Amino acid sequence: SVNTGNTKLMDLLDEPVPGVGTYEDFNTIDWVREKSKDRDRHREITSKSKLSTPALLESISDAFSGWLLMLLIGLWSGALAGGIDILAHWLTDLKEGLCLSGFWYDHEHCCWGSNETTFQERDKCPEWQSWAELLGGSSVGASAYIVDYLMFIIWALLFAFLAVILVRAFAPYACGSGIPEIKTILSGFIIRGYLGKWTLIIKTVTLVLAVSSGLSLGKEGPLVHVACCCANILCHLFTKYRKNEAKRREKYAAAGVSYYFPLKTLWRSFFAALVAAFTLRSINPFGNSRLVLFYVEFHTPWHMVELVPFVLLGIFGGLWGAIFIRANIAWCRRRKNTCLGRYPVLEVLVVTGATALLSFPNSYTRMSGSELISELFNDCSLLDSSQLCGYITYSNTIPDRPAGPDVYTALWQLALALVFKMLITVVTFGMKVPSGLFIPSMAVGAIAGRLLGVGMEQLALNHHDSAIFKSWCSPGADCITPGLYAMVGAAACLGGVTRMTISLVVIMFELTGGLEYIVPLMAATMTSKWVADAFGREGIYEAHIRLNGYPFLEPKEEYGSKALAQDVMRPRRSDPPLAVLTQEGMSVGEVEAMVADTDYSGFPVVVCQESQRLVGFILRRDLVISLGACNARQRQEGVVSASLVFFTDHVPAQPTSGPPAVKLRGILDLSPFTVTDHTPMEITVDIFRKLGLRQSLVTHNGRLLGIITKKDVLKHMAQMANRDPDSILFN
Amino acid sequence: SVNTGNTKLMDLLDEPVPGVGTYEDFNTIDWVREKSKDRDRHREITSKSKLSTPALLESISDAFSGWLLMLLIGLWSGALAGGIDILAHWLTDLKEGLCLSGFWYDHEHCCWGSNETTFQERDKCPEWQSWAELLGGSSVGASAYIVDYLMFIIWALLFAFLAVILVRAFAPYACGSGIPEIKTILSGFIIRGYLGKWTLIIKTVTLVLAVSSGLSLGKEGPLVHVACCCANILCHLFTKYRKNEAKRREKYAAAGVSYYFPLKTLWRSFFAALVAAFTLRSINPFGNSRLVLFYVEFHTPWHMVELVPFVLLGIFGGLWGAIFIRANIAWCRRRKNTCLGRYPVLEVLVVTGATALLSFPNSYTRMSGSELISELFNDCSLLDSSQLCGYITYSNTIPDRPAGPDVYTALWQLALALVFKMLITVVTFGMKVPSGLFIPSMAVGAIAGRLLGVGMEQLALNHHDSAIFKSWCSPGADCITPGLYAMVGAAACLGGVTRMTISLVVIMFELTGGLEYIVPLMAATMTSKWVADAFGREGIYEAHIRLNGYPFLEPKEEYGSKALAQDVMRPRRSDPPLAVLTQEGMSVGEVEAMVADTDYSGFPVVVCQESQRLVGFILRRDLVISLGACNARQRQEGVVSASLVFFTDHVPAQPTSGPPAVKLRGILDLSPFTVTDHTPMEITVDIFRKLGLRQSLVTHNGRLLGIITKKDVLKHMAQMANRDPDSILFN
C-alpha cells in the first residue's frame, strides 16, 4: 500500500507548467532568478553540444545570436533614425513652401539641383517657391507675408493634430520622451506593450510630425525609445532573449542608453552604435558625410581668463535646469490633477498654435532647433552670410571685428527667442506627443552662450588695454570665439536639466567632434550640476519617474537614515502575523484559502508554525498557476481540496485510501535572500540596488520575522525624504 | 546583590578599543562594514552640525575635503608626471651627447636656443655635441661611431644599475608596473607600504632611470602607481579617509584607473584629471601646448575596403597579445622558481646591455618608444625630412608617391625593430625595475601597422585599375594613410595584451585626439580581443595577479558550475564541526582556548550549540584585541579566565561573589550575510563580487551549517577552471 501510494503523487517538478516563472504587468522582475534561468539554459546547451552535431551547431548559433541581434538592431534603428531625419526635414520645409522640380525635395536639396544658385545665397533658387508665390504669385509685400504666416500656422496645427490623434488612437505609450519609463524598465519593471510594435510604428510617425510641427521639442529621447522598441521586437526572434526578461533588458540597454550592465553588453552596444553609424553614414541625413550632428572647428584657442564666463554659463545652466524641472513638474502635476488632462488634443493644438504664431516673425525661432544650434555653434568666417556674422570689416588683413547693426538686430532677436524658448518648453515637455528635451535645452543654453560670447568679444575689442585682456588679447587679434560660448552654454543647460555629467561631456563630443574643449565643457557642466543640485538633487527624468510613481531605485540617491530592517519590514507591530506556508501538512484547500485571503506577491515556506525556521519562498503567481494546472488537468486523477501539499524533498508515504499528495518543491525558491532584523536599512538598500532584488526575508536568530519588498524600500525612502510614501504606485 | 552585580560588567560597547575594526596585512577588507562605518561618521557629523557653529564648520570642511583632496592629488601627480617626463627626456639625450650652452638642456631645447638651426634640420646645431665630438673631437668616422656606441651602452647600464639597486635597497614594491597590485588593492586587499612614501620616492626616481636606460618599457602603468601613492599619502591628511579603507580606495581609483566605484568618484576623478591636465599644460612637457601625447591629423579619409587590412592588424594584435602573455608568464614563472630569481641585478644589467647593444645600430630602436610611435603615427607631408617619407616626388601638383630607396631602407629597419621589440619586451616586463607595457605594446603594433600601411599604399599605387582600388583610388590620388595603419595597429596590440576594449578606444582618443577614426579602431580592437580570447581569456594584468596568488575576484570571468553553496562551504563532510561561540555561557578562558586552537579569521555566534541558530559574527582580530585589552587594562578589576563572556543584549545578573562578566555585543556583527545551502554557487559568486564580501555564512532551514570565505570562492573557481586551488595565497 505504501509503494502504490507513492505513485499517487502529483510531481510538478518534471513537467514545467506553462506560465510558471513569468511576471504580471506592472511588476518588478527578480534579477537573480532571471540570471540563474539563463545560466541553466546556457549550461544545458553546452552539455548537449558535446553529444551531437546538430546540438553543437545550435550551441554555436546561440553564442552568436547576441551579435547577430545587435547587428540587426543597429541596422534597423539606424535606418529609422535616418528616415525620421529626412522626413522631418522635408515636412519642416513644407511649412514654408514647395519644390517645383519635385515635391519630394526639401529646400536644401531643391536648390542643390538648381543651376541658378550662387555660392553666396545657397538657399535661394527659383525652383523653391514659398506658399505666397505658389498661391498668390508674389513673394514680397505684406499680403505675401500674411499668406506665408497663415500657411505656416495651418501646417503646424495639421501636423500636431495628426500626431496627437495617432498617439491617442493607436499607442498611448508613444507619447513623451520615453526615457523615464525606459530607465524604470531597465531596472526591472514590466510595462507590457511599452516597447511593442504599435508603439514603434506610431512613435516613428508621430515623432516626424511633432518635430515638423515646430513645437519646442527634440527627437533624441524618443529615438532611444524607438531603438529600444526595435531591440524588443527583434528579441522575439531568438529564444534566448524571448524567454528571459533580464537578457532582454541587456539588449534594450545596449540599444538605448548604456546603463548598469555587464561589460559584454557595453561592448556590444558599442558594436550596435557602430552599425547604426554606418547605416546613418550611407543614408547621410546631415549631408556632410560626417557622423556628428554639429561639426565644429574653432580656430582660436581659449584662454584661462575665459573660464570665468564659462563658469557664469554653468551657473545660468544650473539655475535654468532647477527652475525648468520645478516648473515642468508643477505643470505636469496640474495636468494630471485638474481638468486640463481631459483635453490633450486641445492642449496640443493650443500650444502648437501659440508656438507657430510667436515663432514665425523671429527667424531664430522659425528655424528648427537643430538648425538654430548649428548656426549658434558656428564660427564666423569672413564669407559667412549669416546675420550673426554681420561685423564691420575694415580690411581683410586685420580681423578686428566691431559688431555692425546686423549683429545688434540678431542679438535682440536672440534675446526674445531665449525668453520664448524658456517659457514654451516648460508647457511642451509632457504633452501627449513624442517629445525630447535635448534640443530645446541645448537651444536655450546655446542662445545664452552666444549672447555672452558676443558680449565678451565686444568687451575685449573695446578694452584691449584693460588689465584683464592686455596679456592675451592684442588689438586686431580675434581672441574670443562666440561659437565656443554657445557650445559651453548648451552643455551647461543640458547638464542642469538632465544632471548628466561625464556622459554629457561624452555626448557633446559625439555631437560636435570637438575634443580640445574638454576643460571649458567640464568647468561649465560641473558648475551647472552643483548649482542645480543645490535646489534639488533630481534630474528631469527622475522627477518624472517619481511623478508617475514608478518603482525605480535611484542608484546614486544618498540615504542617511539610521533605521534597521526591523523598522521597515512587514508585518508592523500592529499588523496580523505574516502569512506563511508550512513545508508539510497543509492541504490544497488551505493553501487556496490563504492565496484568496491575501494579496501578497509571494509566501515564505517554513519548517513548522512553531519554529518559524525558513525553508524557501514561493511566488503567488507560480503557486496559483501550479495549483490551477493541478486542478484543471488532474482533478480526475484525484487531487481534491483535501490533498496535502508538500514542499519537502521526500514525501512520506500516503495511505492508498486518501487523495494523492501534491509536490511543489519544483517551484519553491530554495535560496531566498535573507537579512537579519538588525541589518541597517542603508545596507539593505544597497543589497536591493546591487543585486536587483524584488524582496528579502527578515530573520532574527534564525527565525523568520517578516519580509521587505522593493516597494517597502521605496516607501521608506520616500518617507525619509519627507515625500508621500503613497506616491509609489506599483510593485 | 543583583544590582551591584550588574555594575561589575566590563562593557566594551561604550569605549572603543583601539585597533578594533582595523585589518592585518595581506587580508581583504569587508566593504559593507567599511561603508557602514563611513555612513555612521557622516551621520554623526551631520547631527552635530545643527548644535554649534564650530561643528557646522567642521561638517562643511568635511564635505569639501573630498574635492580639496582631489585637487591636491591632481596637482601633485600632474607635477610628478611632468617632472618625470622632462627628466627622462634629458637623461635619454644624455646617452647621446651634451649641450654646450647648458648641460641641463636636452637635445631639442638645446637646438631651440641656437641661431644656426635651419627649419629643415631642426635637430642639428653646433651647441649639441655627441660624446664622440666631446671626447674625440670628431663626429664622423668609425672611431667616432664606436665612441658613441660605447657611451650609449655605458650610460644605459649605469641608469639600469642605479634603478635596480635603489629598488632593492629602499622599496621592493616599486618594481613592475603596479597595475596588478593596484587592481587587487582596489578590490579590497591590504598590502601595507605598497602605496607608501618610500615607494613613491623610489618609484619616481627609478622610473626616470629605467625609461632613460632605453629598456623596452613604458611609463604609463608606473605613473598610475605613482598617482595612487600620492592619493594614499594625501589621504592621511584627512580623518575621513585616514580611518576608512573603503573611502581611501575610492580616491586611489579616482587617482589611477576608474574602476567599479560610485558615480561621484568617477566625477571627481574627472576633476583630478582636469587639474592634472592643467598642471601638465603649464609644465608643457610635450612641447606642443596640446594635452595629447601623439597629436595626429590625417588629411585623407579612410575607405570601407580598408577595413580588411584593419581587421588583419586586429588578428596580428590578438595573436601577439596571446603569445606575449604566455611567453611572459612562462618567463616570470621560471624567474620565480629557478635560480634566475636570485640575481635580479645581474638580470637587469644583462637585459639592459643586450638592449643597448642591439638597439644602437638601428635608428628606430635607438630612439625612445614614444618618439618611435610619434614618428610612425605621422602623416608624410611634402616637407617631412624623415626617412620614412622618402618618396619619389615627380612634381608638387601630383601627389603620386612611389616609394624611394629611403623608404625601403626604413622598412627593413622597421622589420628588424619589430622582431627585436617583440623578443626583448617578453624578458623586460616583470624585471625588478618600474616597467609599463603601454609604450612597448603600442610600438610593436605601430611598426606592424606602418609596414602594412606602406605595403597597401604601394599596392594601391601600382594597381589603380584593379577591381579593389578602381572605385575609390584614382591615379595620382593619395588615398592611403600609412600613419592611420600604425595607429590602428598600436590599438590592436594594446588590446591584445591588456584586453581592454572600450576604455582602450577612449585611451587612444586621449593619446591622439582623433575622433574620426572610431570605426577603424573599433574594428581592429574587437578583432584583436576575439582572437586573443580564443587562446585564453586573461589579460596580462590578470595573468600576473594569478601568478602572484592575489585574492582578486575577476568581475567579468564567466562561471558555469552547477555547484551549490553546500559543496564549497567549510567544514567539509570529513572535517571537524565548525568552531562557533555561543551567545552566553562561555568563559573567557574557553574563548581564548578556541582562538588559540584555530586559525580562522572569524567565528559565528549562535544561540546555543543544540539549536545552531545564528546570532552574529565576530572577527578574530577584534575578539583578540578586545579580550587582550580586558586582560591588560582590567585584570585588576577582576576579569579572570573564569569570567563569563556575553554576546547578548541583556546580561543576567551576576552573583557578587563571582568574577565580573565581559560583554562583547559591541564588537559583534549583528547583520552577517547568510546564504542557504541550496544557493547556487554562481549566485553566491555574484553576491561576493557585487557586495565586496569577505565571508558569508551558510544556513539550512534556519540552522547554521558552515561558512564560505572569499578564499574558498577563489579556490573553488580555480578548481573549476582546472587550475591549482593552492595558487590562491592570501586571505
PDB file of C-alpha atoms in Angstrom, chain A residues 89 167 184 243 325 540 556 613 620:
ATOM      1  CA  HIS A  89      13.434  67.953 -42.827  1.00  0.00           C
ATOM      2  CA  VAL A 167      -0.967  58.653 -30.382  1.00  0.00           C
ATOM      3  CA  THR A 184      12.416  52.042 -14.994  1.00  0.00           C
ATOM      4  CA  LYS A 243      12.116  33.851 -22.638  1.00  0.00           C
ATOM      5  CA  ILE A 325      12.313  70.992 -13.550  1.00  0.00           C
ATOM      6  CA  ILE A 540      14.100  65.856 -15.056  1.00  0.00           C
ATOM      7  CA  LYS A 556      23.004  57.457  -6.680  1.00  0.00           C
ATOM      8  CA  ARG A 613      12.620  28.296  10.533  1.00  0.00           C
ATOM      9  CA  ARG A 620       1.957  33.846  -5.616  1.00  0.00           C
TER      10      ARG A 620
END
